[in-house]
XYZ file of C-alpha atoms in Angstrom:
519
model
C -0.083 0.035 0.066
C 2.823 2.292 0.984
C 4.551 1.548 -2.526
C 1.114 2.160 -4.450
C 0.715 5.488 -2.530
C 4.306 6.804 -3.134
C 3.939 5.785 -6.778
C 0.678 7.398 -7.262
C 1.860 10.561 -5.623
C 5.142 10.335 -7.902
C 2.939 9.835 -11.254
C 1.031 12.772 -10.738
C 4.023 15.131 -10.053
C 5.647 13.405 -13.365
C 2.505 13.549 -15.349
C 1.635 17.424 -14.847
C 4.598 18.762 -16.432
C 4.488 16.248 -19.290
C 1.070 17.476 -19.826
C 1.915 21.094 -19.818
C 4.748 20.309 -22.001
C 2.342 18.926 -24.711
C -0.116 21.610 -24.214
C 2.666 24.035 -24.929
C 3.765 22.080 -28.016
C 0.274 22.120 -29.129
C -0.279 25.816 -28.749
C 2.926 26.448 -30.599
C 2.136 24.419 -33.648
C -1.287 25.546 -33.922
C -2.349 28.790 -35.598
C -6.053 29.325 -34.978
C -5.439 31.391 -31.701
C -2.549 33.722 -32.071
C -2.386 34.578 -28.379
C -2.057 30.853 -27.442
C 0.810 30.364 -30.160
C 2.597 33.374 -28.807
C 2.076 32.570 -25.022
C 1.821 29.077 -24.746
C -0.235 27.568 -21.871
C -0.516 31.069 -20.200
C -2.539 32.124 -23.373
C -5.506 30.050 -22.346
C -5.923 32.186 -19.260
C -6.691 35.153 -21.288
C -9.785 33.161 -23.109
C -10.782 31.926 -19.694
C -11.165 35.440 -18.434
C -12.652 36.803 -21.547
C -15.589 34.188 -20.995
C -16.136 35.626 -17.743
C -15.187 39.139 -18.593
C -18.673 40.494 -18.936
C -19.710 39.337 -15.361
C -16.395 40.545 -13.802
C -17.043 43.883 -15.274
C -20.676 43.770 -14.519
C -20.427 43.256 -10.833
C -16.526 44.416 -9.940
C -14.840 46.764 -12.846
C -16.749 48.426 -15.525
C -19.920 47.873 -17.715
C -19.642 47.171 -21.282
C -20.012 50.848 -22.497
C -17.172 52.405 -20.379
C -14.046 51.296 -22.098
C -12.064 53.545 -24.532
C -11.260 54.008 -27.248
C -13.664 51.252 -28.177
C -15.794 49.658 -25.351
C -16.634 46.047 -24.843
C -19.997 46.115 -26.372
C -18.390 47.520 -29.833
C -15.343 45.111 -29.641
C -17.683 42.196 -29.134
C -19.876 43.047 -32.045
C -16.797 43.120 -34.129
C -15.541 39.658 -32.805
C -18.857 38.097 -33.174
C -19.518 39.421 -36.645
C -15.898 38.408 -37.938
C -16.479 34.890 -36.522
C -20.001 34.526 -37.779
C -21.229 34.287 -34.375
C -24.449 35.462 -33.006
C -23.991 39.357 -32.812
C -27.463 40.183 -31.549
C -28.509 41.586 -28.221
C -31.038 40.451 -25.932
C -33.269 42.192 -23.296
C -33.303 45.514 -24.567
C -30.473 48.241 -24.902
C -27.989 48.852 -22.149
C -27.049 52.465 -23.871
C -27.923 55.667 -22.022
C -30.342 57.441 -24.362
C -30.038 60.777 -22.878
C -26.196 60.952 -23.295
C -25.011 63.911 -24.886
C -24.150 63.116 -28.499
C -26.221 59.773 -28.567
C -27.834 59.289 -32.174
C -31.395 58.148 -33.206
C -31.958 56.882 -36.731
C -35.418 57.583 -37.733
C -36.977 54.702 -39.532
C -39.941 55.019 -42.056
C -43.453 53.550 -41.216
C -43.382 51.638 -44.301
C -39.828 50.821 -45.322
C -38.197 50.208 -48.812
C -39.334 47.016 -50.175
C -36.984 45.253 -52.487
C -38.401 43.516 -55.655
C -38.031 40.102 -56.376
C -35.065 40.467 -58.871
C -33.526 43.279 -56.700
C -29.709 42.636 -56.562
C -29.861 42.863 -52.863
C -32.260 39.988 -52.715
C -29.256 37.836 -54.015
C -26.403 39.631 -52.298
C -27.634 41.461 -49.236
C -24.211 42.836 -48.770
C -23.661 44.523 -52.081
C -23.740 48.395 -51.903
C -21.367 50.363 -54.249
C -20.461 53.868 -54.032
C -23.150 55.949 -55.574
C -20.580 58.399 -57.072
C -17.596 57.555 -59.378
C -14.071 58.910 -58.328
C -12.358 60.942 -60.821
C -15.348 61.397 -63.148
C -15.760 65.141 -62.686
C -12.310 65.664 -63.526
C -12.294 63.339 -66.339
C -9.369 61.273 -65.304
C -8.382 58.374 -67.582
C -8.983 55.658 -65.246
C -12.420 56.602 -63.161
C -13.022 54.385 -60.028
C -16.435 53.363 -58.532
C -15.679 51.313 -55.271
C -17.993 48.217 -54.904
C -18.173 48.823 -51.299
C -19.120 51.862 -49.330
C -16.943 50.376 -46.517
C -13.051 50.008 -47.147
C -9.851 49.591 -45.332
C -8.227 53.006 -44.050
C -4.609 53.736 -44.476
C -2.485 51.235 -42.168
C 1.230 50.844 -43.260
C 3.246 47.539 -43.591
C 5.641 48.255 -40.806
C 2.828 49.847 -38.639
C 1.070 46.544 -39.132
C 2.741 42.896 -39.579
C 3.151 41.365 -42.730
C 0.542 38.655 -42.100
C -2.112 41.436 -40.759
C -1.592 43.157 -44.077
C -1.884 40.020 -46.039
C -5.107 38.962 -44.222
C -6.770 42.276 -44.866
C -5.795 42.333 -48.407
C -7.127 38.903 -49.143
C -10.238 39.611 -47.145
C -10.620 42.695 -49.250
C -10.212 40.683 -52.461
C -12.733 38.461 -51.640
C -15.285 40.861 -50.531
C -14.548 43.586 -53.125
C -13.574 46.465 -51.108
C -10.378 48.453 -51.567
C -7.187 48.543 -49.241
C -5.296 51.710 -48.553
C -1.664 51.067 -48.040
C -1.015 53.919 -45.609
C 1.996 55.952 -46.033
C 4.382 53.149 -45.896
C 3.600 52.312 -49.471
C 2.926 49.554 -51.491
C 4.432 46.261 -50.168
C 4.340 42.562 -51.387
C 1.585 41.913 -48.911
C -0.574 44.580 -50.727
C -0.394 42.479 -54.177
C -2.938 39.660 -53.588
C -5.314 41.233 -56.111
C -7.613 43.543 -53.915
C -8.137 47.051 -55.185
C -5.482 49.374 -53.795
C -5.460 53.151 -52.833
C -1.910 54.070 -52.573
C -1.122 56.715 -49.766
C 1.560 59.110 -50.385
C 2.622 61.038 -47.114
C 5.341 63.659 -46.328
C 8.246 61.282 -46.553
C 7.122 60.046 -49.917
C 7.722 56.267 -48.890
C 8.102 54.151 -51.850
C 8.176 56.927 -54.323
C 11.243 58.931 -53.224
C 14.717 59.138 -54.440
C 18.011 58.857 -52.474
C 17.490 62.175 -50.831
C 14.069 61.696 -49.792
C 12.594 63.911 -52.584
C 9.441 62.664 -54.512
C 10.010 60.725 -57.532
C 7.437 60.909 -60.354
C 9.300 58.206 -62.265
C 9.208 55.656 -59.477
C 5.322 56.585 -59.089
C 4.629 56.149 -62.715
C 6.569 52.951 -62.488
C 4.578 51.399 -59.494
C 1.093 52.165 -60.911
C 1.722 51.059 -64.488
C 3.199 47.621 -63.124
C 0.165 47.167 -60.593
C -3.092 47.670 -62.271
C -5.032 46.973 -59.146
C -3.976 50.552 -57.864
C -7.158 52.691 -58.529
C -6.461 55.825 -56.898
C -3.863 57.866 -55.047
C -4.275 59.551 -51.725
C -2.190 62.580 -50.844
C -1.799 62.554 -47.143
C -1.664 66.218 -45.592
C -2.378 64.953 -42.001
C -4.143 62.292 -40.063
C -6.389 62.234 -37.012
C -3.890 60.930 -34.495
C -0.866 63.331 -35.164
C -1.837 66.054 -37.494
C 0.771 68.629 -38.333
C 3.506 66.159 -36.966
C 4.022 63.418 -39.557
C 4.127 59.592 -39.291
C 6.518 57.882 -36.738
C 7.793 54.131 -37.241
C 10.058 53.374 -34.359
C 13.317 51.665 -35.124
C 12.585 48.653 -33.323
C 9.491 47.825 -35.821
C 11.959 48.493 -39.214
C 13.089 45.301 -40.852
C 15.320 44.893 -43.789
C 12.451 44.370 -46.024
C 10.516 47.672 -44.666
C 13.877 49.609 -44.942
C 14.013 48.613 -48.733
C 10.223 49.179 -49.398
C 10.380 52.520 -47.899
C 14.039 53.500 -48.939
C 14.973 54.334 -45.200
C 18.038 53.349 -43.030
C 18.108 50.635 -40.543
C 18.338 51.041 -36.819
C 16.816 54.541 -36.765
C 13.519 55.792 -36.091
C 11.309 56.733 -39.486
C 10.104 59.988 -38.718
C 7.962 61.566 -41.657
C 8.283 65.361 -41.924
C 5.488 67.445 -40.819
C 5.156 69.152 -44.063
C 5.450 68.260 -48.036
C 8.524 69.248 -49.720
C 6.835 69.218 -52.889
C 4.386 72.224 -52.415
C 3.698 74.966 -49.675
C 0.659 76.664 -50.960
C -2.637 75.624 -52.279
C -2.107 76.179 -56.025
C 1.075 74.286 -55.662
C -0.696 71.483 -54.024
C -3.395 71.349 -56.883
C -0.537 71.338 -59.576
C 0.945 68.456 -57.850
C -2.147 66.724 -57.612
C -3.077 67.394 -61.469
C 0.458 66.157 -62.172
C 0.316 62.961 -60.584
C -3.292 62.515 -61.999
C -2.302 63.357 -65.827
C 0.945 60.963 -65.406
C -0.685 58.017 -63.839
C -4.207 58.255 -65.307
C -5.582 57.618 -61.777
C -7.901 59.765 -59.618
C -6.062 61.590 -56.753
C -7.388 62.867 -53.314
C -6.451 64.130 -50.456
C -6.646 63.100 -46.591
C -6.394 65.177 -43.903
C -7.519 66.066 -40.441
C -9.340 69.206 -39.729
C -8.198 72.121 -37.632
C -8.107 75.882 -38.994
C -10.402 76.181 -41.971
C -9.161 79.194 -43.799
C -7.059 76.798 -46.097
C -10.135 74.780 -46.876
C -11.926 77.893 -47.995
C -9.047 78.785 -50.252
C -9.007 75.228 -51.748
C -12.726 75.402 -52.745
C -12.194 79.003 -53.867
C -9.283 77.673 -56.259
C -11.018 74.639 -57.267
C -13.957 76.919 -58.542
C -11.578 79.253 -60.356
C -9.616 76.571 -62.321
C -11.827 73.536 -62.489
C -8.832 71.556 -61.054
C -8.505 69.780 -57.608
C -8.773 66.585 -55.596
C -11.168 63.821 -56.913
C -11.849 62.965 -53.272
C -11.458 64.088 -49.598
C -10.961 62.001 -46.850
C -11.678 63.432 -43.591
C -9.729 61.790 -40.640
C -11.409 62.486 -37.209
C -9.160 63.407 -34.346
C -10.353 60.390 -32.585
C -8.747 58.169 -35.057
C -5.173 56.755 -34.900
C -3.726 53.116 -35.189
C 0.033 53.769 -34.562
C 2.291 55.748 -32.503
C 1.342 59.307 -31.507
C 2.390 61.913 -28.678
C -0.225 62.319 -26.139
C -1.089 65.674 -26.894
C -1.427 65.325 -30.422
C -3.406 62.317 -29.861
C -5.890 63.652 -27.269
C -6.014 67.417 -28.282
C -4.980 68.266 -31.594
C -7.652 68.250 -34.462
C -11.568 68.017 -34.431
C -13.298 64.933 -33.904
C -15.106 63.392 -36.995
C -18.444 64.988 -36.482
C -17.305 68.607 -36.090
C -14.290 68.300 -38.715
C -16.368 66.701 -41.443
C -19.526 68.920 -41.402
C -17.324 72.148 -41.264
C -15.333 71.202 -44.300
C -18.545 69.929 -46.019
C -20.370 73.198 -45.653
C -17.504 75.112 -47.171
C -17.565 72.763 -50.231
C -21.371 73.070 -50.381
C -21.065 76.977 -50.186
C -19.176 76.668 -53.536
C -21.350 74.244 -55.173
C -18.468 71.465 -55.172
C -20.022 68.673 -53.257
C -21.410 66.766 -56.145
C -18.060 66.947 -57.839
C -16.062 65.399 -55.101
C -16.286 62.050 -53.440
C -16.235 62.438 -49.469
C -14.648 59.898 -47.418
C -15.011 59.790 -43.645
C -12.708 58.035 -41.161
C -12.488 57.764 -37.349
C -14.323 55.176 -35.130
C -17.305 54.887 -38.145
C -16.967 51.053 -38.483
C -20.382 50.125 -36.856
C -23.691 50.514 -38.588
C -25.033 53.198 -36.844
C -22.198 55.559 -36.886
C -21.799 54.598 -40.597
C -25.233 55.770 -41.128
C -24.742 58.975 -39.295
C -21.737 59.885 -41.639
C -23.662 58.930 -44.759
C -26.559 61.208 -43.667
C -23.825 64.060 -42.897
C -22.672 63.643 -46.736
C -19.975 60.892 -46.675
C -20.160 58.735 -49.932
C -17.411 56.080 -48.282
C -16.418 55.461 -44.987
C -12.776 53.696 -44.322
C -12.125 51.708 -41.067
C -8.974 50.877 -39.624
C -8.813 49.733 -35.928
C -12.231 47.961 -36.469
C -10.690 46.046 -39.216
C -7.623 45.386 -36.833
C -9.877 43.944 -34.344
C -11.575 41.451 -36.887
C -8.391 39.959 -37.465
C -7.414 39.737 -33.681
C -6.536 43.029 -32.202
C -7.444 42.898 -28.516
C -6.965 46.610 -28.003
C -3.742 46.121 -25.877
C -2.794 49.546 -26.822
C 1.043 48.890 -27.359
C 1.126 49.337 -30.964
C 4.025 51.704 -30.608
C 6.244 49.059 -28.607
C 6.705 46.297 -31.290
C 5.089 43.985 -28.476
C 1.585 43.726 -29.930
C 0.544 40.280 -28.214
C -1.881 39.428 -31.262
C 0.640 39.766 -33.861
C -1.189 42.412 -35.650
C 0.835 45.525 -34.930
C 4.418 44.189 -34.793
C 7.442 43.103 -36.980
C 8.261 40.465 -34.567
C 8.284 37.078 -36.405
C 7.456 35.268 -33.340
C 4.545 37.411 -32.397
C 2.765 37.360 -35.709
C 3.820 33.572 -36.119
C 0.211 32.794 -34.840
C -1.723 35.064 -37.536
C -3.129 32.368 -40.263
C -3.774 34.619 -43.258
C -6.367 32.041 -44.467
C -8.385 32.359 -41.415
C -7.915 35.969 -40.503
C -8.863 37.078 -44.018
C -11.994 35.196 -43.695
C -12.712 36.935 -40.609
C -12.133 40.464 -42.086
C -14.525 39.391 -44.922
C -17.165 38.222 -42.698
C -16.947 41.576 -40.824
C -17.043 44.023 -43.915
C -19.745 41.775 -45.255
C -21.828 42.084 -41.887
C -21.256 45.648 -41.865
C -22.548 46.249 -45.259
C -25.541 44.159 -44.757
C -26.596 45.847 -41.695
C -26.327 49.162 -43.182
C -28.547 48.252 -45.987
C -30.952 46.900 -43.404
C -31.014 50.099 -41.832
C -31.206 52.014 -45.140
C -34.274 49.841 -46.062
C -35.912 50.417 -42.686
C -35.501 54.352 -43.280
C -37.427 53.839 -46.674
C -34.475 54.106 -49.071
C -32.665 51.891 -51.252
C -29.121 53.295 -50.861
C -27.452 54.754 -47.830
C -26.607 57.957 -49.981
C -30.103 58.851 -49.967
C -30.086 59.230 -46.069
C -30.655 62.972 -45.129
C -29.661 65.302 -42.170
C -33.245 65.039 -41.069
C -33.266 61.187 -40.817
C -30.913 61.265 -37.789
C -31.542 63.027 -34.431
C -28.840 63.857 -32.004
C -29.320 64.156 -28.023
C -28.174 67.518 -27.019
C -28.220 67.021 -23.180
C -30.616 69.769 -22.285
C -33.568 68.238 -20.616
C -33.349 65.288 -22.746
C -33.728 67.501 -25.968
C -32.952 65.825 -29.334
C -32.828 67.692 -32.586
C -31.932 66.751 -36.140
C -28.279 66.644 -37.720
C -29.591 69.478 -39.872
C -30.484 71.613 -36.932
C -27.086 70.509 -34.939
C -24.796 71.352 -37.735
C -26.426 74.027 -39.616
C -26.889 72.491 -43.057
C -28.699 70.030 -45.134
C -26.637 67.795 -47.342
C -26.696 68.115 -51.029
C -28.708 65.364 -52.707
C -26.614 62.589 -54.299
C -28.018 61.821 -57.828
C -29.025 58.049 -57.520
C -31.022 55.613 -59.747
C -30.668 52.111 -58.455
C -28.280 49.652 -57.015
C -28.354 47.691 -59.989
C -27.491 50.642 -62.168
C -24.422 51.083 -59.963
C -23.392 47.606 -60.136
C -23.337 47.854 -64.108
C -20.844 50.817 -64.023
C -18.029 50.153 -66.319
C -15.593 51.613 -63.726
C -16.631 49.390 -61.004
C -14.191 47.891 -58.740
C -14.088 44.787 -56.560
C -12.149 42.672 -59.239
C -12.606 38.834 -58.562
C -15.114 39.336 -55.977
C -17.786 39.524 -58.626
C -16.452 37.001 -60.959
């Protein structure tokens, strides 16, 4: 009996380490769960805590609507949508309907009923842009995005190779475009999705040895990669307007160095300003030069602060008939990479205020029908997207929501190269748990669900396409005795009516993007 007891005790002490070792090997060899791959055995604790997270927060820490920049409810919706799990909610809303800024979308008593042969009966997520980018300025290659929801500018370097690959493959499957971010075109953007090349102040990918812009390199890039559908000239971004991008030296690999044409072992700091222009006329001439040389539509991306130069740009466009084909307004609440605290928190206007102020300027000069307006800044949810469309956006770009769909857990260590989910790091080990085949499917599921729910709300409001939404269709809580008022009253304008015939007519456009997604 004594021997049996000793053996039994010994066997348990022997079996436990062996079991843990087997579990660790299993975690390392699998690639379905990035956290478990990167942190064998210990990684299981995160999923265990996530399971009981709502209960812990409900009784001990915080509720589902308190966390920032994205609260638990928002993140849970993205995660569930990306995994094709139940993203519904039961027992009513847990929102504070009297909170300042809360929005109400006004549905119609009798919504829009689709005909039996309507394209959305076959594909309930097909919603192309109502406008064609570059059509007004008669560019050689106009572009109508297949999806009203697309991937915002996130650079390879800021995001990992496998994250970029996952997003591009998911974008190809659904048909949305993929913005490169100012880090330029990388091999991981070349899986076939439509691409918008972002050109920042450092001219990464299209610069000479001295860091100056090279038109020859841009022409070569666009001619060799026909999936590039537009160019976006970045003036500033929501997280750090007026400062330029920053890529810490720790995240710069030999490949990134070669793609961007930058040295190793040194922080890549983009200049605060462009060297190719310093005035509005010079900027417009630069835009026209790129458009003429490449045949592509060219737009600008900017956060919003002072409005004098926006006014000057609108005046110059009226005077010359030239200018950007699209304008991307990035809200001050945006930001996927590294940014100084003060810039991230206090410089530039939030999306609601920034976009509406710029839109009103271009509306005053009767230019809103000639430009495609793109919004970004936490708009990757159905209700926020609908608000943006009502304000005058033709498209929305999503960044952090796209990151969450492929595994981002909002660890907020993007600037350290230690992203635990492998999404925002150049570490081969940390990104080793990302399976692009799986993660691309998850981004596809997310963007498909978002488009589908945008259309469902559109139909509930009595419209066929979200471009038909008006400023009168959305109310906002003002906080004074629970007072609510329309967006038109809140921001002081009604958006310009967007010409629209039918979704079927949009899908038949010769300039429609989406590539193989519609094959």
